[in-house]
PDB file of C-alpha atoms in Angstrom:
ATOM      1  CA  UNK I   1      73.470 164.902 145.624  1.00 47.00           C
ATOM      2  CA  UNK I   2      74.406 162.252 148.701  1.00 54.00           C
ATOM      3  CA  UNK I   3      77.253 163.054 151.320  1.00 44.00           C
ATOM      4  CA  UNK I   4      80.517 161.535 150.662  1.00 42.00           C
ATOM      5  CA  UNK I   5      78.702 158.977 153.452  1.00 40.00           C
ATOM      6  CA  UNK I   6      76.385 157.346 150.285  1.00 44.00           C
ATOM      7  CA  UNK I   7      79.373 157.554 148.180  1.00 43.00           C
ATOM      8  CA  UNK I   8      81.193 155.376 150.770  1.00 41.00           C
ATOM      9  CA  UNK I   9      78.098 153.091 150.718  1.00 44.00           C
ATOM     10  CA  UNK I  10      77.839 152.808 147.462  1.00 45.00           C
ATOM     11  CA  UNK I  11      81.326 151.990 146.779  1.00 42.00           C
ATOM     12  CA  UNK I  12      80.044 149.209 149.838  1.00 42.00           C
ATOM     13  CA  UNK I  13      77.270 147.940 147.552  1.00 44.00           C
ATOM     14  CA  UNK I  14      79.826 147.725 144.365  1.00 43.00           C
ATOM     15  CA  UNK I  15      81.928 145.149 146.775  1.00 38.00           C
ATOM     16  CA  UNK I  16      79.345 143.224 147.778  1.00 44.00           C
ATOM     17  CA  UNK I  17      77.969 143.019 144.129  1.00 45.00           C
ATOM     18  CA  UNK I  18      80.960 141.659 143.137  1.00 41.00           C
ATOM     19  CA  UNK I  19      81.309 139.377 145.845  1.00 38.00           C
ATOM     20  CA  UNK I  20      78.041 137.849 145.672  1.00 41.00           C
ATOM     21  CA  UNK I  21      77.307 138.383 142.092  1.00 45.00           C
ATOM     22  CA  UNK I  22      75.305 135.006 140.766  1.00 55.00           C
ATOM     23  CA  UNK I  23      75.466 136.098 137.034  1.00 91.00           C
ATOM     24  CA  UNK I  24      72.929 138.513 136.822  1.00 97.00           C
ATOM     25  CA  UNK I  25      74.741 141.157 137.324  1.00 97.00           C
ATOM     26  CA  UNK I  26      77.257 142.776 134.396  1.00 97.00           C
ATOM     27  CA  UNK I  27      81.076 142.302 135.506  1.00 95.00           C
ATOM     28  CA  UNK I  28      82.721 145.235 136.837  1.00 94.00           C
ATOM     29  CA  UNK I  29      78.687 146.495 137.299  1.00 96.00           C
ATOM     30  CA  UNK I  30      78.578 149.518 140.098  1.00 95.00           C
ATOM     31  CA  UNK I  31      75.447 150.750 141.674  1.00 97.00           C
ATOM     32  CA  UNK I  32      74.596 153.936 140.246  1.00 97.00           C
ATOM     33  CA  UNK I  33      73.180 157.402 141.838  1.00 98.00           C
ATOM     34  CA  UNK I  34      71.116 158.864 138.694  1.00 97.00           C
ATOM     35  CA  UNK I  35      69.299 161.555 140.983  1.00 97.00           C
ATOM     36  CA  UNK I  36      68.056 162.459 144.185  1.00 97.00           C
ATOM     37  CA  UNK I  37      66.309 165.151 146.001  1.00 97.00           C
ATOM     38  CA  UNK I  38      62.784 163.539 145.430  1.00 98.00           C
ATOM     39  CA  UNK I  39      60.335 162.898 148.009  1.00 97.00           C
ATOM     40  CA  UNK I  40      59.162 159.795 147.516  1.00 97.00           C
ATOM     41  CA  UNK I  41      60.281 158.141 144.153  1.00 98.00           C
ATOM     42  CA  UNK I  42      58.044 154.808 143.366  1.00 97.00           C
ATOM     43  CA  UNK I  43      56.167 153.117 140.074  1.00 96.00           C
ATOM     44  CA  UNK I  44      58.829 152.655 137.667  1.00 98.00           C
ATOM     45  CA  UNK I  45      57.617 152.011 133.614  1.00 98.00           C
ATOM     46  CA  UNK I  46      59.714 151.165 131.182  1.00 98.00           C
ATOM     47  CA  UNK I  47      58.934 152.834 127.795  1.00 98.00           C
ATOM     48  CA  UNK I  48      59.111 151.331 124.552  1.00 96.00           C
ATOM     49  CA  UNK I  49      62.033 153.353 123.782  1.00 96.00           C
ATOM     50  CA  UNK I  50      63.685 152.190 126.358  1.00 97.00           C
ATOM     51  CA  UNK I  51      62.659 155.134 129.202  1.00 98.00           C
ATOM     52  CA  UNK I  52      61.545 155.164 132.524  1.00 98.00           C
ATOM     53  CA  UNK I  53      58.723 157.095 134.087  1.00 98.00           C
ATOM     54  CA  UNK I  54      58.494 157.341 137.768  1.00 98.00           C
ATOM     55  CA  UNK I  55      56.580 158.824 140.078  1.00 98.00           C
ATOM     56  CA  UNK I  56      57.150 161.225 142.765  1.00 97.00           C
ATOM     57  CA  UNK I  57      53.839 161.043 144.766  1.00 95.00           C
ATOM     58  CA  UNK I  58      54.315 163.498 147.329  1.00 95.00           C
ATOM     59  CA  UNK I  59      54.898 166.496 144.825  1.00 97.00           C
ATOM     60  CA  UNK I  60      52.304 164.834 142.544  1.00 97.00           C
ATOM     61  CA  UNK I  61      54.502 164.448 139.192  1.00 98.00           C
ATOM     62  CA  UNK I  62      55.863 162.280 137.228  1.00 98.00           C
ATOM     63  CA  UNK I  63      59.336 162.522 136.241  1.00 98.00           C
ATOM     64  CA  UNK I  64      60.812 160.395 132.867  1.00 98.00           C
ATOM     65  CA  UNK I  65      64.714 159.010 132.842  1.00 98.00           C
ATOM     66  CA  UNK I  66      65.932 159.380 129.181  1.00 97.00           C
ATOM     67  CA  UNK I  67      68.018 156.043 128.828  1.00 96.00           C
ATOM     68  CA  UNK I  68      70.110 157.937 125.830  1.00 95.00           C
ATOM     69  CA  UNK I  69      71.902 160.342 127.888  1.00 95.00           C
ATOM     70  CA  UNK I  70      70.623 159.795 131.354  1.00 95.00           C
ATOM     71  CA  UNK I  71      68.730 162.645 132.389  1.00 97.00           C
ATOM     72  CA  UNK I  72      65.987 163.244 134.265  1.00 98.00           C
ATOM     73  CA  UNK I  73      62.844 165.343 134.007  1.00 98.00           C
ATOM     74  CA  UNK I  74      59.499 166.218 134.882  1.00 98.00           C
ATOM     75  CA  UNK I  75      56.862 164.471 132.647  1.00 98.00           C
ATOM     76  CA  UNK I  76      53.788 165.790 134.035  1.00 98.00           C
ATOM     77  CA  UNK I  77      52.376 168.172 136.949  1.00 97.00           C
ATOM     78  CA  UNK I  78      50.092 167.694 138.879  1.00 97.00           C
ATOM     79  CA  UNK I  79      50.077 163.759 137.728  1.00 97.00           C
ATOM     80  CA  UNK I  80      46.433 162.915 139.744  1.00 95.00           C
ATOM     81  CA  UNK I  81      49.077 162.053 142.882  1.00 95.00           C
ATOM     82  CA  UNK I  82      49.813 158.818 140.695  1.00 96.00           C
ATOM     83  CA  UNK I  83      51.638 155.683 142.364  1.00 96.00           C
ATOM     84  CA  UNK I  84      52.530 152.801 140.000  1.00 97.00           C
ATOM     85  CA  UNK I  85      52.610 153.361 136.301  1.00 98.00           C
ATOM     86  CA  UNK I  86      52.564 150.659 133.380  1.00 98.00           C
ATOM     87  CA  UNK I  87      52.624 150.874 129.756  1.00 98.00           C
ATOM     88  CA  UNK I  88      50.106 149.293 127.544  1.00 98.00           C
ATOM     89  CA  UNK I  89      50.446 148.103 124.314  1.00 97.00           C
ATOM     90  CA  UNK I  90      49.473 150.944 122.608  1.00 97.00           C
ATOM     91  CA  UNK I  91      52.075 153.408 124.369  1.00 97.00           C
ATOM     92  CA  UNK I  92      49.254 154.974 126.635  1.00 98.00           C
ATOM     93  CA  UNK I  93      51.104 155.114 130.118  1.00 98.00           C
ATOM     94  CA  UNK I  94      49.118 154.034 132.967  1.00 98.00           C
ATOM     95  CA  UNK I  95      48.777 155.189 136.152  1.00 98.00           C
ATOM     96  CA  UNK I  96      47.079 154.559 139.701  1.00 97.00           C
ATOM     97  CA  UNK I  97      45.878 157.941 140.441  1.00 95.00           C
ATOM     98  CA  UNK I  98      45.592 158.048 144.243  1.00 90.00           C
ATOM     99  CA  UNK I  99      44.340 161.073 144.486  1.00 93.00           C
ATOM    100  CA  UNK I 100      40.485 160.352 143.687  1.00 92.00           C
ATOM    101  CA  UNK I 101      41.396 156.308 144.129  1.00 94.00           C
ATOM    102  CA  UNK I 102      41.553 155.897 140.460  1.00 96.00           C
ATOM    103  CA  UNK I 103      43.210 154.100 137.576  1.00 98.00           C
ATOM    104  CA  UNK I 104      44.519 156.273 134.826  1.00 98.00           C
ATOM    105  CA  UNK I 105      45.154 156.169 131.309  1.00 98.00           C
ATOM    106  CA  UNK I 106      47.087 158.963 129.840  1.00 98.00           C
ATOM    107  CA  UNK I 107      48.257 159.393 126.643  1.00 98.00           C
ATOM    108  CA  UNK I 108      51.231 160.266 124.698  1.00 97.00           C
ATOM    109  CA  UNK I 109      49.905 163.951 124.460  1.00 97.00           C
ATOM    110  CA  UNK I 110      49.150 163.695 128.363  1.00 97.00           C
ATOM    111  CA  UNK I 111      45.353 163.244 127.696  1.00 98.00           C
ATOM    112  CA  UNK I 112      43.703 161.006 130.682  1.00 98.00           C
ATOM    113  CA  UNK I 113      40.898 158.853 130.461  1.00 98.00           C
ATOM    114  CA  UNK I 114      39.412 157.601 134.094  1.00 98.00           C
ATOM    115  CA  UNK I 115      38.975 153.874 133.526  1.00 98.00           C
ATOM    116  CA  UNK I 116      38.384 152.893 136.692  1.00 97.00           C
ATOM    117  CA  UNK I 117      36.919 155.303 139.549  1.00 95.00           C
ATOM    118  CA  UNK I 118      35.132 153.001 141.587  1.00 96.00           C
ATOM    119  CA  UNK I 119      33.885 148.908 142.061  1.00 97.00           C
ATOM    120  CA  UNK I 120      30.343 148.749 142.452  1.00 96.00           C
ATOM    121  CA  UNK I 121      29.570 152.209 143.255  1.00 95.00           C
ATOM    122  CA  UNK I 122      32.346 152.328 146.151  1.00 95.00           C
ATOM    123  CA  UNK I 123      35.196 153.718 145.992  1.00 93.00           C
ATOM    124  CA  UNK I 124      38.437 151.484 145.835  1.00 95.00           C
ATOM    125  CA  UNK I 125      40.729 151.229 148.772  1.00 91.00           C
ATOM    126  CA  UNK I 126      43.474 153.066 146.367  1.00 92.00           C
ATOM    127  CA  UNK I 127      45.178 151.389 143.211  1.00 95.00           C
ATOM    128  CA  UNK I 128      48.502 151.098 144.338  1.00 96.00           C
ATOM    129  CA  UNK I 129      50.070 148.552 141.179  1.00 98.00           C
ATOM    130  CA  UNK I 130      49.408 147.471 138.113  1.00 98.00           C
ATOM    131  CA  UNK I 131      50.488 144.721 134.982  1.00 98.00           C
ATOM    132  CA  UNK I 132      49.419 144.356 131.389  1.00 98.00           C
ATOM    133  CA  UNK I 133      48.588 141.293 130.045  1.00 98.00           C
ATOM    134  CA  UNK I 134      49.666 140.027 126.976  1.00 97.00           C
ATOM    135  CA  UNK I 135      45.821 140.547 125.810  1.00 97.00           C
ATOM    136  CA  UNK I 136      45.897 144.310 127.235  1.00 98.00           C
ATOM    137  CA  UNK I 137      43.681 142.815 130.026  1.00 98.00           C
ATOM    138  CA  UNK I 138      44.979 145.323 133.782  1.00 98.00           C
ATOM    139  CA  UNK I 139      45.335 143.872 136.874  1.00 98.00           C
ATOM    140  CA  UNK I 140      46.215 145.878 139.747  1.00 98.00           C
ATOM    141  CA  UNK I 141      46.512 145.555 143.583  1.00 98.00           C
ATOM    142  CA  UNK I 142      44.030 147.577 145.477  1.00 96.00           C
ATOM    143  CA  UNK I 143      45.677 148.085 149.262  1.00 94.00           C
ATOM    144  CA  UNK I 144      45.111 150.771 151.945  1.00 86.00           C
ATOM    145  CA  UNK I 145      47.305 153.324 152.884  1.00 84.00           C
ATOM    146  CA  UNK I 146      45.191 156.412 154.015  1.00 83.00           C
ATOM    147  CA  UNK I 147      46.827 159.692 152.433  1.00 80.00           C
ATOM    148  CA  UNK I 148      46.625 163.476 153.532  1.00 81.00           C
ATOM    149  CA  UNK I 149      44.570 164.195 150.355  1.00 79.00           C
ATOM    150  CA  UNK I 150      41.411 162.369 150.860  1.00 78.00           C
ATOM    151  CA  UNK I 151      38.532 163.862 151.799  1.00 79.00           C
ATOM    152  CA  UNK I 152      37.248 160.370 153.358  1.00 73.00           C
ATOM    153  CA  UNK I 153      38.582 158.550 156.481  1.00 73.00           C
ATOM    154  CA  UNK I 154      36.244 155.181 156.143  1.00 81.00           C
ATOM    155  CA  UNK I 155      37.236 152.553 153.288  1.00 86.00           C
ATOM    156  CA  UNK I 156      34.022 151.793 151.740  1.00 91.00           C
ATOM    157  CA  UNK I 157      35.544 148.370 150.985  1.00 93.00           C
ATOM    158  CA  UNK I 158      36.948 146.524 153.786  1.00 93.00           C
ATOM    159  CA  UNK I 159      38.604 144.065 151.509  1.00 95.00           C
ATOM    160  CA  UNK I 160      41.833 144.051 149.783  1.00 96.00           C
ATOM    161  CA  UNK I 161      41.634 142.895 146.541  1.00 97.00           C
ATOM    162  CA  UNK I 162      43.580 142.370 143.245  1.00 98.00           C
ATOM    163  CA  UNK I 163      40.935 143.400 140.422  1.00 98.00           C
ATOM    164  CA  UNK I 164      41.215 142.802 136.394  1.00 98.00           C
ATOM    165  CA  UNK I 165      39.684 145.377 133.972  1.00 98.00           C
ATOM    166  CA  UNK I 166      38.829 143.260 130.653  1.00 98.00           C
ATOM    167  CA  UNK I 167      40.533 144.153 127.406  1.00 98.00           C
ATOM    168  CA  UNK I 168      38.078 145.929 126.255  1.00 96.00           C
ATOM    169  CA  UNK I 169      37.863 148.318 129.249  1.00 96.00           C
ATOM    170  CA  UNK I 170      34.060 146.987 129.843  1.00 95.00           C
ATOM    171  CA  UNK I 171      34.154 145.004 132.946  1.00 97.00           C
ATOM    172  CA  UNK I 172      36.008 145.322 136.122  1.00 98.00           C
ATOM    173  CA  UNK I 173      36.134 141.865 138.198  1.00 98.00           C
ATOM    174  CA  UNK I 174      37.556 140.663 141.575  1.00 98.00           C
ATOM    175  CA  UNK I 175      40.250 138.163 140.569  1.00 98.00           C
ATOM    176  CA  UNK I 176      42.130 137.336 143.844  1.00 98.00           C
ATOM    177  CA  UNK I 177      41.465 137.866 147.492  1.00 97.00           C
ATOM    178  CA  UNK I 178      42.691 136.965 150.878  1.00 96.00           C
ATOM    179  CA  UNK I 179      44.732 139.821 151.513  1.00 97.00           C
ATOM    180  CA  UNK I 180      46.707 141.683 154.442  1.00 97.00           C
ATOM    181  CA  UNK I 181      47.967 144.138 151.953  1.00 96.00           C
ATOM    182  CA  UNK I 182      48.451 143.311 148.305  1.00 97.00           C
ATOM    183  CA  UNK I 183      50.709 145.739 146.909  1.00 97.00           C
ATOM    184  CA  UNK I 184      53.392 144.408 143.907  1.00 97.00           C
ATOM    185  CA  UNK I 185      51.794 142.704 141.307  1.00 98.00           C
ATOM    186  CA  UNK I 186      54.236 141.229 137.942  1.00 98.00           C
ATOM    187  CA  UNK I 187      53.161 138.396 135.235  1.00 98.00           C
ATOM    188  CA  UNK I 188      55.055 136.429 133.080  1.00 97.00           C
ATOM    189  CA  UNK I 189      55.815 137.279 129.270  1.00 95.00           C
ATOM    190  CA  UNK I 190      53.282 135.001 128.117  1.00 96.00           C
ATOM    191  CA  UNK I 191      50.881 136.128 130.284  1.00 97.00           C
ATOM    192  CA  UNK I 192      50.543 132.681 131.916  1.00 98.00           C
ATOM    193  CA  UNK I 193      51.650 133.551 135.314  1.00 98.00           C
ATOM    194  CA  UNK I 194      50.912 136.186 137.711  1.00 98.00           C
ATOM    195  CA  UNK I 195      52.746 137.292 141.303  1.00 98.00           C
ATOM    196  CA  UNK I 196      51.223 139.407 143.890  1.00 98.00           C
ATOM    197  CA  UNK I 197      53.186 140.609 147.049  1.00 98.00           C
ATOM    198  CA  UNK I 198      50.942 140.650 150.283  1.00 98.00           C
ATOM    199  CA  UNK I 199      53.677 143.018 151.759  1.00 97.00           C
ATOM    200  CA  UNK I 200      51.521 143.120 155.079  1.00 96.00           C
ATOM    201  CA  UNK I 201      51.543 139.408 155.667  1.00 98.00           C
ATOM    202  CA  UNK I 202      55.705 138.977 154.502  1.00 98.00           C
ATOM    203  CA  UNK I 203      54.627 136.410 151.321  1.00 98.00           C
ATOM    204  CA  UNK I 204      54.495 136.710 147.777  1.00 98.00           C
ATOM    205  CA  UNK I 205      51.855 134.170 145.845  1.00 98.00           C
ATOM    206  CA  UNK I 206      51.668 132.906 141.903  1.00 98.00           C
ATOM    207  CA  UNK I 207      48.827 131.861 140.270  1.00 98.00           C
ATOM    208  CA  UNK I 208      48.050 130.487 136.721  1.00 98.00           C
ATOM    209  CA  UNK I 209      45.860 133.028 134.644  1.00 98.00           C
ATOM    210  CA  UNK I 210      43.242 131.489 132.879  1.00 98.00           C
ATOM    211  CA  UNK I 211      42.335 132.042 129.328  1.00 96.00           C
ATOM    212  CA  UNK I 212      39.225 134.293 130.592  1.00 96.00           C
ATOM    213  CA  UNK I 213      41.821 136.298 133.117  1.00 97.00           C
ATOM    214  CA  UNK I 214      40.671 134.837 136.175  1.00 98.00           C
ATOM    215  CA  UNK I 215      43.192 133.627 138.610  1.00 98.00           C
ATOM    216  CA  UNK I 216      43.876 130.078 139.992  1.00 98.00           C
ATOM    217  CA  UNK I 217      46.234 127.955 141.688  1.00 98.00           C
ATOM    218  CA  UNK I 218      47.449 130.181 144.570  1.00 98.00           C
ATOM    219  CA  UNK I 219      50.461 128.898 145.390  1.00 98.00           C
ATOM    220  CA  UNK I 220      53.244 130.327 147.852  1.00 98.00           C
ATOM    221  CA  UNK I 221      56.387 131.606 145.932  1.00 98.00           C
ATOM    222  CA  UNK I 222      58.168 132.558 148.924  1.00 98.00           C
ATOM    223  CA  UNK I 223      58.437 134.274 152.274  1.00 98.00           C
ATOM    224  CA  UNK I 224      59.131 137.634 151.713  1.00 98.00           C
ATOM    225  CA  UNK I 225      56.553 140.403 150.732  1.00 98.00           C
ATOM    226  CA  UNK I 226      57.247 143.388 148.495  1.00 98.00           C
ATOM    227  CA  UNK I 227      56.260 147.159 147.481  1.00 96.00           C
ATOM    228  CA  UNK I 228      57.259 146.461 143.601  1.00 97.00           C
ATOM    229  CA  UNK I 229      58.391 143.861 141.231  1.00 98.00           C
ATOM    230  CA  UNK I 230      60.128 142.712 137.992  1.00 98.00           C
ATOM    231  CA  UNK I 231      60.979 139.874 136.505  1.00 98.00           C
ATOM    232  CA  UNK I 232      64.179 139.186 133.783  1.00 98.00           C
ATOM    233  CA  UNK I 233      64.508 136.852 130.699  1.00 97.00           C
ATOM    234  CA  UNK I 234      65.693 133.708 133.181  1.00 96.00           C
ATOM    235  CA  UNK I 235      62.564 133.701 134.790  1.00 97.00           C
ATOM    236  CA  UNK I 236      64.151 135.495 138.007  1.00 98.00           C
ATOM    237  CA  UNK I 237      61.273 137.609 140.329  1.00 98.00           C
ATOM    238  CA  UNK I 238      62.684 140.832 141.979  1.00 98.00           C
ATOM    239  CA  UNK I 239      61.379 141.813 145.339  1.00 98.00           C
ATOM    240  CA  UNK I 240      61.896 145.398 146.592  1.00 98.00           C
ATOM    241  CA  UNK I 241      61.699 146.872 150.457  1.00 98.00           C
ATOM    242  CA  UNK I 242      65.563 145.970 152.093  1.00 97.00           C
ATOM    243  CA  UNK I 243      67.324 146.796 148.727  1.00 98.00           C
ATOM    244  CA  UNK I 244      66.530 143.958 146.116  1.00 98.00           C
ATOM    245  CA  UNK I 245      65.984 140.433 146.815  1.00 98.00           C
ATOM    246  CA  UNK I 246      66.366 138.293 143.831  1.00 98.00           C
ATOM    247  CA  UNK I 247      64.766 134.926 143.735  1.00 98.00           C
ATOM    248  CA  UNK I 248      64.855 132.266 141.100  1.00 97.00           C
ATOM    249  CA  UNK I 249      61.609 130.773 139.390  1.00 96.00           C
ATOM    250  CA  UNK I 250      61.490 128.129 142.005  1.00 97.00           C
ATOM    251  CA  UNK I 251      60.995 130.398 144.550  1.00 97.00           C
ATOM    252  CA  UNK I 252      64.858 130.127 145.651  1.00 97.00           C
ATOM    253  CA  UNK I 253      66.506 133.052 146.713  1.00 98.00           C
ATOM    254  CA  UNK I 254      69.644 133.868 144.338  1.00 97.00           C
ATOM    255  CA  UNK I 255      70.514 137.513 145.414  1.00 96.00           C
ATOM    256  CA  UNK I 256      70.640 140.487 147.351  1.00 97.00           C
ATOM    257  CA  UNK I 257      71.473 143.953 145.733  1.00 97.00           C
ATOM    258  CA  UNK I 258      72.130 146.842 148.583  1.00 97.00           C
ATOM    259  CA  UNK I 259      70.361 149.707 148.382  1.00 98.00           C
ATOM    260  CA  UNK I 260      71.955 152.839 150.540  1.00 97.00           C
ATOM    261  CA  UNK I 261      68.499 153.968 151.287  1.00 98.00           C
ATOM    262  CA  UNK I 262      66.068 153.213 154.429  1.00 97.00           C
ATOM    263  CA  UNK I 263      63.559 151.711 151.708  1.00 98.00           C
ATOM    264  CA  UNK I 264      63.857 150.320 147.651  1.00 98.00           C
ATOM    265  CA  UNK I 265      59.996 151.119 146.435  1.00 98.00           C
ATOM    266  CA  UNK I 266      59.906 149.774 143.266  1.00 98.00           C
ATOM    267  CA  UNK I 267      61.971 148.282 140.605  1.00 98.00           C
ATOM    268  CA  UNK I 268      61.743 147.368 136.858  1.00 98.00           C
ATOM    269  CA  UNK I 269      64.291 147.132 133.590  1.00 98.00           C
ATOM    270  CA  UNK I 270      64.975 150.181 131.522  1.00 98.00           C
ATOM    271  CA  UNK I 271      67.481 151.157 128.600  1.00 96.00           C
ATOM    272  CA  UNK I 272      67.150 150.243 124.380  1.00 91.00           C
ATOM    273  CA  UNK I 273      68.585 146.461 125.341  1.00 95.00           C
ATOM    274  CA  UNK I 274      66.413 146.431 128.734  1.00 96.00           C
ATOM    275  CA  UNK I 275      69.511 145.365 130.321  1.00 97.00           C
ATOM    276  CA  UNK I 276      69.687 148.222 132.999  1.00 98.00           C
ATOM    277  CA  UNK I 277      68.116 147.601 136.266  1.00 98.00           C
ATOM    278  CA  UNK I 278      66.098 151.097 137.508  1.00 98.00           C
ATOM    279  CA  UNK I 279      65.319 151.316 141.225  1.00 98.00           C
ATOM    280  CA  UNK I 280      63.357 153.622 143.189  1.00 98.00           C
ATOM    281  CA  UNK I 281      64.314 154.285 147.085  1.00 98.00           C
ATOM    282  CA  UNK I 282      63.264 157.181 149.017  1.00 98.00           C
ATOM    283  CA  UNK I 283      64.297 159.776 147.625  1.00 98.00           C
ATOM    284  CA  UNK I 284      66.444 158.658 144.744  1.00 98.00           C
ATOM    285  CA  UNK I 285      66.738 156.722 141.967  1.00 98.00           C
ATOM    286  CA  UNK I 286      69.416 154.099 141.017  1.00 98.00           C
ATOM    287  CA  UNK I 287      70.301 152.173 137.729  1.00 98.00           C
ATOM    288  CA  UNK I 288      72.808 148.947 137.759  1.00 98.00           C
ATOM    289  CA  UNK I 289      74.245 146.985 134.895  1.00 98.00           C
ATOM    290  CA  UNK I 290      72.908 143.850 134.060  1.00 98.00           C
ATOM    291  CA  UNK I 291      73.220 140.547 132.167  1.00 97.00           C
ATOM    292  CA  UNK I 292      69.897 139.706 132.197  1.00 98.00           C
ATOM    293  CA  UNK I 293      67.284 141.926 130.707  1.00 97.00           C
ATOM    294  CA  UNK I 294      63.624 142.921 131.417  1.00 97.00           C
ATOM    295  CA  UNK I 295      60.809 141.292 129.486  1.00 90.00           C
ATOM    296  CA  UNK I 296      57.094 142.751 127.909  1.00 77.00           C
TER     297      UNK I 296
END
């Protein structure tokens, strides 16, 4: 566990929660240390239950919070070195399996299925993060980040690219481009509405989806890029990388939530009422108390 250092931060974080807190946040709410001694903790999925998978890439697992009593434990080893994670509809958890640049779907007994392995015969840059629409269409952000597994050195695409596998798992398109570095990628509940983090180039974008899935109306939502995302009930988007940046659906920002780590990966709502905010950072993972509560 931390030194009595993070303990002294994290009673730092309580007092500026409190100080700052804009209603989002539960009264009395205190950051909370759930576990540490991870690697690299990232791609936070909320269950339908209520728990959270994550992802510790380095030591290629994925490890599952149990919301009821607020353990921790490893899901599945080796995990294809998988990055985000995303549940569909059907309870199949998702991954972007960076070890062979591929997206994942692995079932409930741990069964995968490859569903995407490459875009025109070339292999993708790396799926890095992933949404469901309401339809069961995927999107995910394809960025670059070259990683001590791969055999190859040379993307074979140069572009960055946000991609959308159809419902029906037949077609893979291009649906946004234009890229430094996509990375976080969250849509609205009614699938209407779609952000994408260019962490690279500092902005976040959102577009209107369009019946077919495509993507239009780029519009800038703010200045700030992001590794991972979430949105609550009110609308509010959740940026990740200095702690938590909250920012209202106007593109306003509304709060800050402290971190006591160097870097906050990922973020996303877990627990049976979807009222407890789950954060990945280095090499731990947080929860905090909330008013607001996740949507699916």
């Amino acid at each position: 566990m931390k030194t009595s250092l993070a303990l002294l931060l994290l009673l730092t974080t309580f007092i500026s929660c409190e100080a700052q807190n804009p209603g989002i946040i539960a009264k009395g709410a205190q950051l909370t240390l759930v576990a540490d001694g991870y690697d690299f903790t990232e791609g936070p999925a909320v269950a339908a239950n209520g728990d959270v998978y994550f992802t510790d890439q380095p030591n290629d697992r994925i490890v599952k919070w149990n919301a009821a009593d607020n353990s921790v434990t490893d899901w599945m080893k080796p995990s294809g070195r998988s990055n985000g994670l995303y549940f569909d509809h059907m309870g199949n958890l998702l991954s972007c399996a960076d070890e062979k640049n591929e997206l994942w779907q692995i079932d409930p007994e741990k069964k995968v299925t490859v569903l995407v392995d490459n875009f025109e015969g070339k292999c993708l840059g790396g799926p890095n993060d992933l949404w469901v629409d309401p339809k069961g269409g995927i999107y995910f952000t394809d960025p670059l980040y070259e990683r001590p597994w791969w055999n190859h050195t040379e993307p074979q695409i140069p572009e960055r690219r946000v991609y959308y596998i159809s419902p029906d798992k037949r077609e893979l398109t291009i649906v946004a481009e234009g890229f430094v570095m996509p990375n976080g990628i969250i849509g609205s509940a009614d699938g209407k509405t779609l952000y994408i983090a260019d962490i690279k180039d500092g902005k976040t974008y959102v577009y209107a989806v369009n019946e077919d899935g495509s993507l239009s109306d780029r519009t800038l939502f703010c200045e700030l890029g992001s590794d991972g995302m979430t949105l609550d009930n009110q609308g509010n988007v959740y940026l990740t990388g200095d702690g938590v940046t909250v920012f209202d659906k106007n593109g306003k920002q509304i709060h800050h939530i402290q971190v006591p780590e160097k870097w906050t990966a990922n973020v996303t709502f877990g627990g049976l009422d979807q009222k407890t905010l789950f954060i990945t950072a280095m090499d731990s993972v947080y929860t905090l108390a909330m008013n607001v509560h996740g949507v699916r």
